[in-house]
Structure formats: C-alpha cells, structure tokens
Amino acid sequence: MNVIDALKWRYATKEFDPSKKVSNKTLETILEAFNLTATSYGLQPIKLLVIEDKTKQKELVAFSMNQVQVAQASHVLVFCIDTLIDKKYIESYFNLVKKIRNTPDAILDPFKHFLIEDFEKKEKQEILNWAVKQAYLAMGNLLTVCALEGVDACPMEGFTNKDYDKILNLSSKNLSSVLVMPIGYRAENDYMSKLKKVRKELKDSVIKL
Ligand SMILES: Cc1cc2nc3c(=O)[nH]c(=O)nc-3n(C[C@H](O)[C@H](O)[C@H](O)COP(=O)(O)O)c2cc1C
C-alpha cells in the first residue's frame, strides 16, 4: 500500500477481532517508530506503555467510557508524559548527545544552559502542556505507521487519565497518561469499516499561496 491508500484504509476502529494478534516483529516496528518520533528539542518527554494483559485490558474498559476496543485489541498502547522534567532530566539528554555523537562540552554547553534556564522559568503546568503536545505528535506518527503496516488502531482521548494513572501505577514512575491507542485487526462486523471516509474537500483544508 502506498501512504495515501494506507491512510484511506485506516479508520478509528470500533471493534477488533480478539482472536488476531499483532506479531512481535510488527509490534517492534511500531515501538521503534514511536522512539523515532520527532520531539521538541529532541528531549523525548514521553513514554509508551504497552499492555498485552487481557485482565488489565478488561479492567480498563470501565475507565475508557466503556469503549470495548480496549478489551478486544491485541495490544493497548498508552501514551504517557514524563512529569518530572528538571535540570537533571535536561542534562541526561545532553549526556546522551555526547555519548552518541562525541560532541565536545564546549559545543553543547551554551544550548544546554539556555534550555535549563528556559525550563526553570516555566510553570510546571506549562512544561506538562508542552510534553502533552509531544505525545499527540507520537500518536499521529503511529497512526500512519500502523496503517502502513496494515494494523488497525483507534486513537482515544475518551478515558479518565486519573484512573489509568492509578491502575497502571504511573505516578510512581513519574508518568501520566495522555492518550490511549488499542491496536490489532478489525472485526469482520465492525460497521464503521464499511463507511465512507468523511473529510473536507482538499481545497477547503489547504491554502496555497
Ligand atoms: C485525539 C483523538 C482522540 C480520539 N478519541 C476517540 C475516542 O475516544 N474514541 C473513538 O472511538 N474515537 C476517537 N477518535 C477517533 C476520531 O473520532 C476519528 O479519528 C475521526 O472521526 C476521523 O475518522 P477516522 O479516523 O475513522 O478517519 C479520536 C481521534 C483523535 C485524533
């Protein structure tokens, strides 16, 4: 499938076939694509939680506006943000750059100090909002990657973040859930899969100057 055909093929899947599993190889591609997502400053203030535990998935339905996709899916991906983004966090990014690229401190230090100061000036909520944007970007990326891999997915904001955080014990890891994405393969009888895609005409979405 070319990318446009894949994007036309995909849809927000309402019913998955619970008997079909995403293979480890395909899952690894999806996880690697998550890690390759571009993020602001390259800081990657996001983590992906992968759930493959059916009991847990069933438990989460009640906190997902009763959306059964969460129980039926092969895997449930939970996009989380790091909630502790401080000086140490930023320094660890620059240590990674140094390790991978062998960049001298003299080159890295000015930008490192700028970022540390810039983040120190921000309110905690502003930093969290910034991190949330990176989680949306990662989900957008994975929606396309899943489509190209022939994997169905349902992007979901319809869940209660506090309950997910509690059930998945996220705060102990300085994480908080932002988005949920069950992945797997569409059920034969998902009526949504047969409906035409609803999109504005291209001329109403794009302005060419
Ligand atoms: C950020 C976001 C949150 C969404 N939340 C839900 C959701 O909780 N449940 C659901 O069934 N669909 C959800 N959707 C799916 C949208 O309704 C769907 O993508 C949109 O109607 C376009 O249809 P399509 O994706 O099937 O082409 C969400 C989509 C996005 C991008």
mmCIF file of C-alpha atoms and ligand atoms in Angstrom:
data_model
loop_
_atom_site.group_PDB
_atom_site.id
_atom_site.type_symbol
_atom_site.label_atom_id
_atom_site.label_comp_id
_atom_site.label_asym_id
_atom_site.label_seq_id
_atom_site.Cartn_x
_atom_site.Cartn_y
_atom_site.Cartn_z
ATOM 1 C CA MET A 1 0.000 0.000 0.000
ATOM 2 C CA ASN A 2 1.253 3.476 -0.753
ATOM 3 C CA VAL A 3 0.859 6.014 2.017
ATOM 4 C CA ILE A 4 -2.366 7.587 0.687
ATOM 5 C CA ASP A 5 -4.018 4.188 0.190
ATOM 6 C CA ALA A 6 -2.945 3.244 3.719
ATOM 7 C CA LEU A 7 -4.417 6.443 5.169
ATOM 8 C CA LYS A 8 -7.669 5.815 3.288
ATOM 9 C CA TRP A 9 -7.730 2.208 4.521
ATOM 10 C CA ARG A 10 -7.269 3.112 8.181
ATOM 11 C CA TYR A 11 -10.125 4.272 10.378
ATOM 12 C CA ALA A 12 -10.744 4.672 14.098
ATOM 13 C CA THR A 13 -11.542 1.012 14.722
ATOM 14 C CA LYS A 14 -14.557 0.448 16.951
ATOM 15 C CA GLU A 15 -14.449 -3.357 17.040
ATOM 16 C CA PHE A 16 -11.373 -5.537 16.964
ATOM 17 C CA ASP A 17 -11.176 -9.257 16.276
ATOM 18 C CA PRO A 18 -9.935 -10.532 19.669
ATOM 19 C CA SER A 19 -8.531 -13.700 18.082
ATOM 20 C CA LYS A 20 -5.999 -11.807 15.958
ATOM 21 C CA LYS A 21 -2.625 -10.804 17.414
ATOM 22 C CA VAL A 22 -0.106 -8.263 16.187
ATOM 23 C CA SER A 23 3.147 -10.193 15.662
ATOM 24 C CA ASN A 24 6.220 -9.366 17.728
ATOM 25 C CA LYS A 25 8.028 -8.226 14.581
ATOM 26 C CA THR A 26 5.280 -5.758 13.638
ATOM 27 C CA LEU A 27 4.998 -4.573 17.232
ATOM 28 C CA GLU A 28 8.745 -3.900 17.307
ATOM 29 C CA THR A 29 8.388 -1.756 14.153
ATOM 30 C CA ILE A 30 5.623 0.256 15.840
ATOM 31 C CA LEU A 31 7.675 0.688 19.030
ATOM 32 C CA GLU A 32 10.743 1.746 17.099
ATOM 33 C CA ALA A 33 8.646 4.264 15.159
ATOM 34 C CA PHE A 34 7.441 5.667 18.494
ATOM 35 C CA ASN A 35 11.035 6.154 19.614
ATOM 36 C CA LEU A 36 11.932 7.782 16.268
ATOM 37 C CA THR A 37 9.163 10.387 16.588
ATOM 38 C CA ALA A 38 10.486 13.942 16.399
ATOM 39 C CA THR A 39 10.075 15.885 19.652
ATOM 40 C CA SER A 40 10.669 19.478 20.650
ATOM 41 C CA TYR A 41 14.403 19.991 21.358
ATOM 42 C CA GLY A 42 14.742 16.194 20.992
ATOM 43 C CA LEU A 43 14.019 15.789 24.712
ATOM 44 C CA GLN A 44 11.523 12.925 24.234
ATOM 45 C CA PRO A 45 9.398 13.737 27.321
ATOM 46 C CA ILE A 46 7.136 10.773 26.536
ATOM 47 C CA LYS A 47 6.929 7.042 27.201
ATOM 48 C CA LEU A 48 4.816 4.355 25.663
ATOM 49 C CA LEU A 49 3.218 1.763 27.871
ATOM 50 C CA VAL A 50 2.356 -1.455 26.023
ATOM 51 C CA ILE A 51 -0.395 -3.574 27.556
ATOM 52 C CA GLU A 52 -0.938 -7.135 26.409
ATOM 53 C CA ASP A 53 -2.610 -8.391 29.571
ATOM 54 C CA LYS A 54 -6.255 -9.222 28.840
ATOM 55 C CA THR A 55 -7.320 -8.959 32.503
ATOM 56 C CA LYS A 56 -5.841 -5.461 32.701
ATOM 57 C CA GLN A 57 -7.398 -4.536 29.357
ATOM 58 C CA LYS A 58 -10.848 -5.628 30.584
ATOM 59 C CA GLU A 59 -10.371 -3.661 33.792
ATOM 60 C CA LEU A 60 -9.580 -0.506 31.810
ATOM 61 C CA VAL A 61 -12.823 -0.569 29.775
ATOM 62 C CA ALA A 62 -14.818 0.982 32.649
ATOM 63 C CA PHE A 63 -12.370 3.903 32.671
ATOM 64 C CA SER A 64 -12.448 4.251 28.870
ATOM 65 C CA MET A 65 -16.066 5.404 28.516
ATOM 66 C CA ASN A 66 -16.925 1.705 28.168
ATOM 67 C CA GLN A 67 -15.179 1.525 24.813
ATOM 68 C CA VAL A 68 -14.752 -2.212 24.253
ATOM 69 C CA GLN A 69 -11.850 -1.767 21.832
ATOM 70 C CA VAL A 70 -9.600 -1.607 24.888
ATOM 71 C CA ALA A 71 -10.514 -5.181 25.875
ATOM 72 C CA GLN A 72 -10.665 -6.633 22.352
ATOM 73 C CA ALA A 73 -7.423 -5.207 20.976
ATOM 74 C CA SER A 74 -4.284 -7.248 20.535
ATOM 75 C CA HIS A 75 -2.334 -4.602 22.468
ATOM 76 C CA VAL A 76 -3.239 -1.307 24.109
ATOM 77 C CA LEU A 77 -0.710 1.491 23.767
ATOM 78 C CA VAL A 78 -0.844 4.197 26.436
ATOM 79 C CA PHE A 79 0.995 7.391 25.527
ATOM 80 C CA CYS A 80 2.411 8.908 28.706
ATOM 81 C CA ILE A 81 4.326 12.053 29.554
ATOM 82 C CA ASP A 82 7.239 12.372 31.951
ATOM 83 C CA THR A 83 6.044 14.542 34.815
ATOM 84 C CA LEU A 84 9.450 15.343 36.284
ATOM 85 C CA ILE A 85 11.301 17.440 33.753
ATOM 86 C CA ASP A 86 14.017 19.247 35.656
ATOM 87 C CA LYS A 87 17.682 20.209 35.310
ATOM 88 C CA LYS A 88 18.776 16.597 35.739
ATOM 89 C CA TYR A 89 16.368 15.471 33.008
ATOM 90 C CA ILE A 90 17.751 18.019 30.526
ATOM 91 C CA GLU A 91 21.330 17.170 31.465
ATOM 92 C CA SER A 92 20.695 13.493 30.772
ATOM 93 C CA TYR A 93 19.639 14.410 27.211
ATOM 94 C CA PHE A 94 22.918 16.265 26.650
ATOM 95 C CA ASN A 95 24.867 13.360 28.147
ATOM 96 C CA LEU A 96 23.211 11.137 25.553
ATOM 97 C CA VAL A 97 24.149 13.502 22.711
ATOM 98 C CA LYS A 98 27.727 13.479 23.998
ATOM 99 C CA LYS A 99 27.794 9.694 24.206
ATOM 100 C CA ILE A 100 26.298 9.111 20.756
ATOM 101 C CA ARG A 101 27.949 11.930 18.798
ATOM 102 C CA ASN A 102 31.032 12.510 20.888
ATOM 103 C CA THR A 103 30.255 16.245 20.796
ATOM 104 C CA PRO A 104 32.607 18.351 22.954
ATOM 105 C CA ASP A 105 31.132 20.156 26.006
ATOM 106 C CA ALA A 106 32.218 23.498 24.548
ATOM 107 C CA ILE A 107 29.739 22.979 21.698
ATOM 108 C CA LEU A 108 26.926 21.557 23.837
ATOM 109 C CA ASP A 109 27.141 23.808 26.894
ATOM 110 C CA PRO A 110 25.631 27.060 25.547
ATOM 111 C CA PHE A 111 22.441 25.329 24.344
ATOM 112 C CA LYS A 112 22.306 23.123 27.440
ATOM 113 C CA HIS A 113 22.473 26.152 29.757
ATOM 114 C CA PHE A 114 19.915 28.014 27.647
ATOM 115 C CA LEU A 115 17.461 25.087 27.879
ATOM 116 C CA ILE A 116 17.956 24.582 31.627
ATOM 117 C CA GLU A 117 17.348 28.279 32.282
ATOM 118 C CA ASP A 118 14.408 28.393 29.901
ATOM 119 C CA PHE A 119 12.710 25.420 31.614
ATOM 120 C CA GLU A 120 13.449 26.811 35.089
ATOM 121 C CA LYS A 121 11.494 29.952 34.167
ATOM 122 C CA LYS A 122 8.394 27.942 33.170
ATOM 123 C CA GLU A 123 5.484 26.987 35.422
ATOM 124 C CA LYS A 124 5.112 23.223 35.985
ATOM 125 C CA GLN A 125 1.799 23.202 34.081
ATOM 126 C CA GLU A 126 3.378 24.884 31.068
ATOM 127 C CA ILE A 127 6.006 22.145 30.908
ATOM 128 C CA LEU A 128 3.351 19.432 31.210
ATOM 129 C CA ASN A 129 1.302 21.048 28.401
ATOM 130 C CA TRP A 130 4.417 21.092 26.240
ATOM 131 C CA ALA A 131 5.020 17.403 26.949
ATOM 132 C CA VAL A 132 1.393 16.564 26.109
ATOM 133 C CA LYS A 133 1.880 18.068 22.633
ATOM 134 C CA GLN A 134 4.764 15.669 22.063
ATOM 135 C CA ALA A 135 2.514 12.729 22.996
ATOM 136 C CA TYR A 136 -0.042 13.814 20.362
ATOM 137 C CA LEU A 137 2.703 14.022 17.781
ATOM 138 C CA ALA A 138 3.823 10.479 18.628
ATOM 139 C CA MET A 139 0.286 9.166 18.339
ATOM 140 C CA GLY A 140 -0.114 10.840 14.937
ATOM 141 C CA ASN A 141 3.097 9.218 13.802
ATOM 142 C CA LEU A 142 1.976 5.776 14.996
ATOM 143 C CA LEU A 143 -1.432 6.087 13.329
ATOM 144 C CA THR A 144 0.361 6.398 9.992
ATOM 145 C CA VAL A 145 2.904 3.691 10.768
ATOM 146 C CA CYS A 146 0.148 1.281 11.855
ATOM 147 C CA ALA A 147 -1.751 1.985 8.631
ATOM 148 C CA LEU A 148 1.361 1.278 6.556
ATOM 149 C CA GLU A 149 1.857 -1.969 8.485
ATOM 150 C CA GLY A 150 -1.790 -2.973 7.907
ATOM 151 C CA VAL A 151 -2.508 -2.760 11.632
ATOM 152 C CA ASP A 152 -5.792 -1.269 12.814
ATOM 153 C CA ALA A 153 -5.847 1.306 15.589
ATOM 154 C CA CYS A 154 -8.220 3.535 17.474
ATOM 155 C CA PRO A 155 -6.832 6.877 18.690
ATOM 156 C CA MET A 156 -8.541 7.625 22.017
ATOM 157 C CA GLU A 157 -8.941 10.618 24.284
ATOM 158 C CA GLY A 158 -12.058 9.024 25.763
ATOM 159 C CA PHE A 159 -10.674 7.719 29.053
ATOM 160 C CA THR A 160 -10.126 9.043 32.551
ATOM 161 C CA ASN A 161 -6.486 9.826 32.971
ATOM 162 C CA LYS A 162 -6.530 9.734 36.788
ATOM 163 C CA ASP A 163 -7.956 6.195 36.830
ATOM 164 C CA TYR A 164 -5.458 4.964 34.228
ATOM 165 C CA ASP A 165 -2.608 6.523 36.220
ATOM 166 C CA LYS A 166 -3.800 4.745 39.349
ATOM 167 C CA ILE A 167 -4.475 1.323 37.811
ATOM 168 C CA LEU A 168 -1.225 1.338 35.857
ATOM 169 C CA ASN A 169 0.748 2.723 38.784
ATOM 170 C CA LEU A 170 2.110 5.506 36.616
ATOM 171 C CA SER A 171 2.818 8.226 39.184
ATOM 172 C CA SER A 172 5.396 6.003 40.916
ATOM 173 C CA LYS A 173 7.326 6.163 37.619
ATOM 174 C CA ASN A 174 6.810 9.955 37.287
ATOM 175 C CA LEU A 175 4.480 9.338 34.354
ATOM 176 C CA SER A 176 0.954 10.401 33.471
ATOM 177 C CA SER A 177 -1.311 9.014 30.739
ATOM 178 C CA VAL A 178 -2.347 11.318 27.891
ATOM 179 C CA LEU A 179 -3.691 9.155 25.073
ATOM 180 C CA VAL A 180 -4.714 5.563 24.524
ATOM 181 C CA MET A 181 -4.455 3.554 21.322
ATOM 182 C CA PRO A 182 -5.722 -0.019 21.074
ATOM 183 C CA ILE A 183 -4.148 -1.805 18.096
ATOM 184 C CA GLY A 184 -4.978 -5.070 16.376
ATOM 185 C CA TYR A 185 -7.148 -6.190 13.479
ATOM 186 C CA ARG A 186 -10.678 -5.038 12.676
ATOM 187 C CA ALA A 187 -13.599 -7.354 13.366
ATOM 188 C CA GLU A 188 -15.497 -8.526 10.263
ATOM 189 C CA ASN A 189 -18.675 -6.978 11.616
ATOM 190 C CA ASP A 190 -17.317 -3.523 12.506
ATOM 191 C CA TYR A 191 -19.872 -1.441 10.603
ATOM 192 C CA MET A 192 -17.525 1.570 10.712
ATOM 193 C CA SER A 193 -15.041 -0.178 8.429
ATOM 194 C CA LYS A 194 -17.548 -0.125 5.589
ATOM 195 C CA LEU A 195 -18.434 3.573 5.846
ATOM 196 C CA LYS A 196 -17.006 6.179 3.524
ATOM 197 C CA LYS A 197 -14.362 8.447 4.993
ATOM 198 C CA VAL A 198 -15.668 11.888 5.920
ATOM 199 C CA ARG A 199 -13.177 14.624 5.098
ATOM 200 C CA LYS A 200 -13.454 18.178 3.833
ATOM 201 C CA GLU A 201 -12.540 18.728 0.226
ATOM 202 C CA LEU A 202 -8.813 19.298 -0.122
ATOM 203 C CA LYS A 203 -9.410 22.868 -1.345
ATOM 204 C CA ASP A 204 -11.141 23.614 1.992
ATOM 205 C CA SER A 205 -8.269 22.201 4.056
ATOM 206 C CA VAL A 206 -5.260 23.566 2.235
ATOM 207 C CA ILE A 207 -4.451 27.138 1.282
ATOM 208 C CA LYS A 208 -1.910 27.541 -1.475
ATOM 209 C CA LEU A 209 -0.271 30.925 -1.797
HETATM 210 C C1 LIG B 1 -7.027 12.857 19.615
HETATM 211 C C2 LIG B 1 -8.139 11.938 19.178
HETATM 212 C C3 LIG B 1 -8.977 11.390 20.126
HETATM 213 C C4 LIG B 1 -9.986 10.496 19.735
HETATM 214 N N1 LIG B 1 -10.745 9.850 20.699
HETATM 215 C C5 LIG B 1 -11.570 8.849 20.309
HETATM 216 C C6 LIG B 1 -12.208 8.008 21.255
HETATM 217 O O1 LIG B 1 -12.057 8.154 22.468
HETATM 218 N N2 LIG B 1 -12.998 7.005 20.795
HETATM 219 C C7 LIG B 1 -13.189 6.763 19.452
HETATM 220 O O2 LIG B 1 -13.906 5.827 19.107
HETATM 221 N N3 LIG B 1 -12.596 7.545 18.538
HETATM 222 C C8 LIG B 1 -11.785 8.554 18.910
HETATM 223 N N4 LIG B 1 -11.132 9.302 17.976
HETATM 224 C C9 LIG B 1 -11.329 8.987 16.554
HETATM 225 C C10 LIG B 1 -11.955 10.125 15.736
HETATM 226 O O3 LIG B 1 -13.311 10.257 16.045
HETATM 227 C C11 LIG B 1 -11.714 9.798 14.272
HETATM 228 O O4 LIG B 1 -10.320 9.747 14.056
HETATM 229 C C12 LIG B 1 -12.338 10.821 13.348
HETATM 230 O O5 LIG B 1 -13.746 10.792 13.445
HETATM 231 C C13 LIG B 1 -11.926 10.609 11.892
HETATM 232 O O6 LIG B 1 -12.285 9.327 11.483
HETATM 233 P P1 LIG B 1 -11.241 8.211 11.002
HETATM 234 O O7 LIG B 1 -10.073 8.274 11.935
HETATM 235 O O8 LIG B 1 -12.005 6.926 11.124
HETATM 236 O O9 LIG B 1 -10.854 8.531 9.597
HETATM 237 C C14 LIG B 1 -10.159 10.215 18.353
HETATM 238 C C15 LIG B 1 -9.289 10.792 17.413
HETATM 239 C C16 LIG B 1 -8.296 11.618 17.814
HETATM 240 C C17 LIG B 1 -7.346 12.173 16.772
#
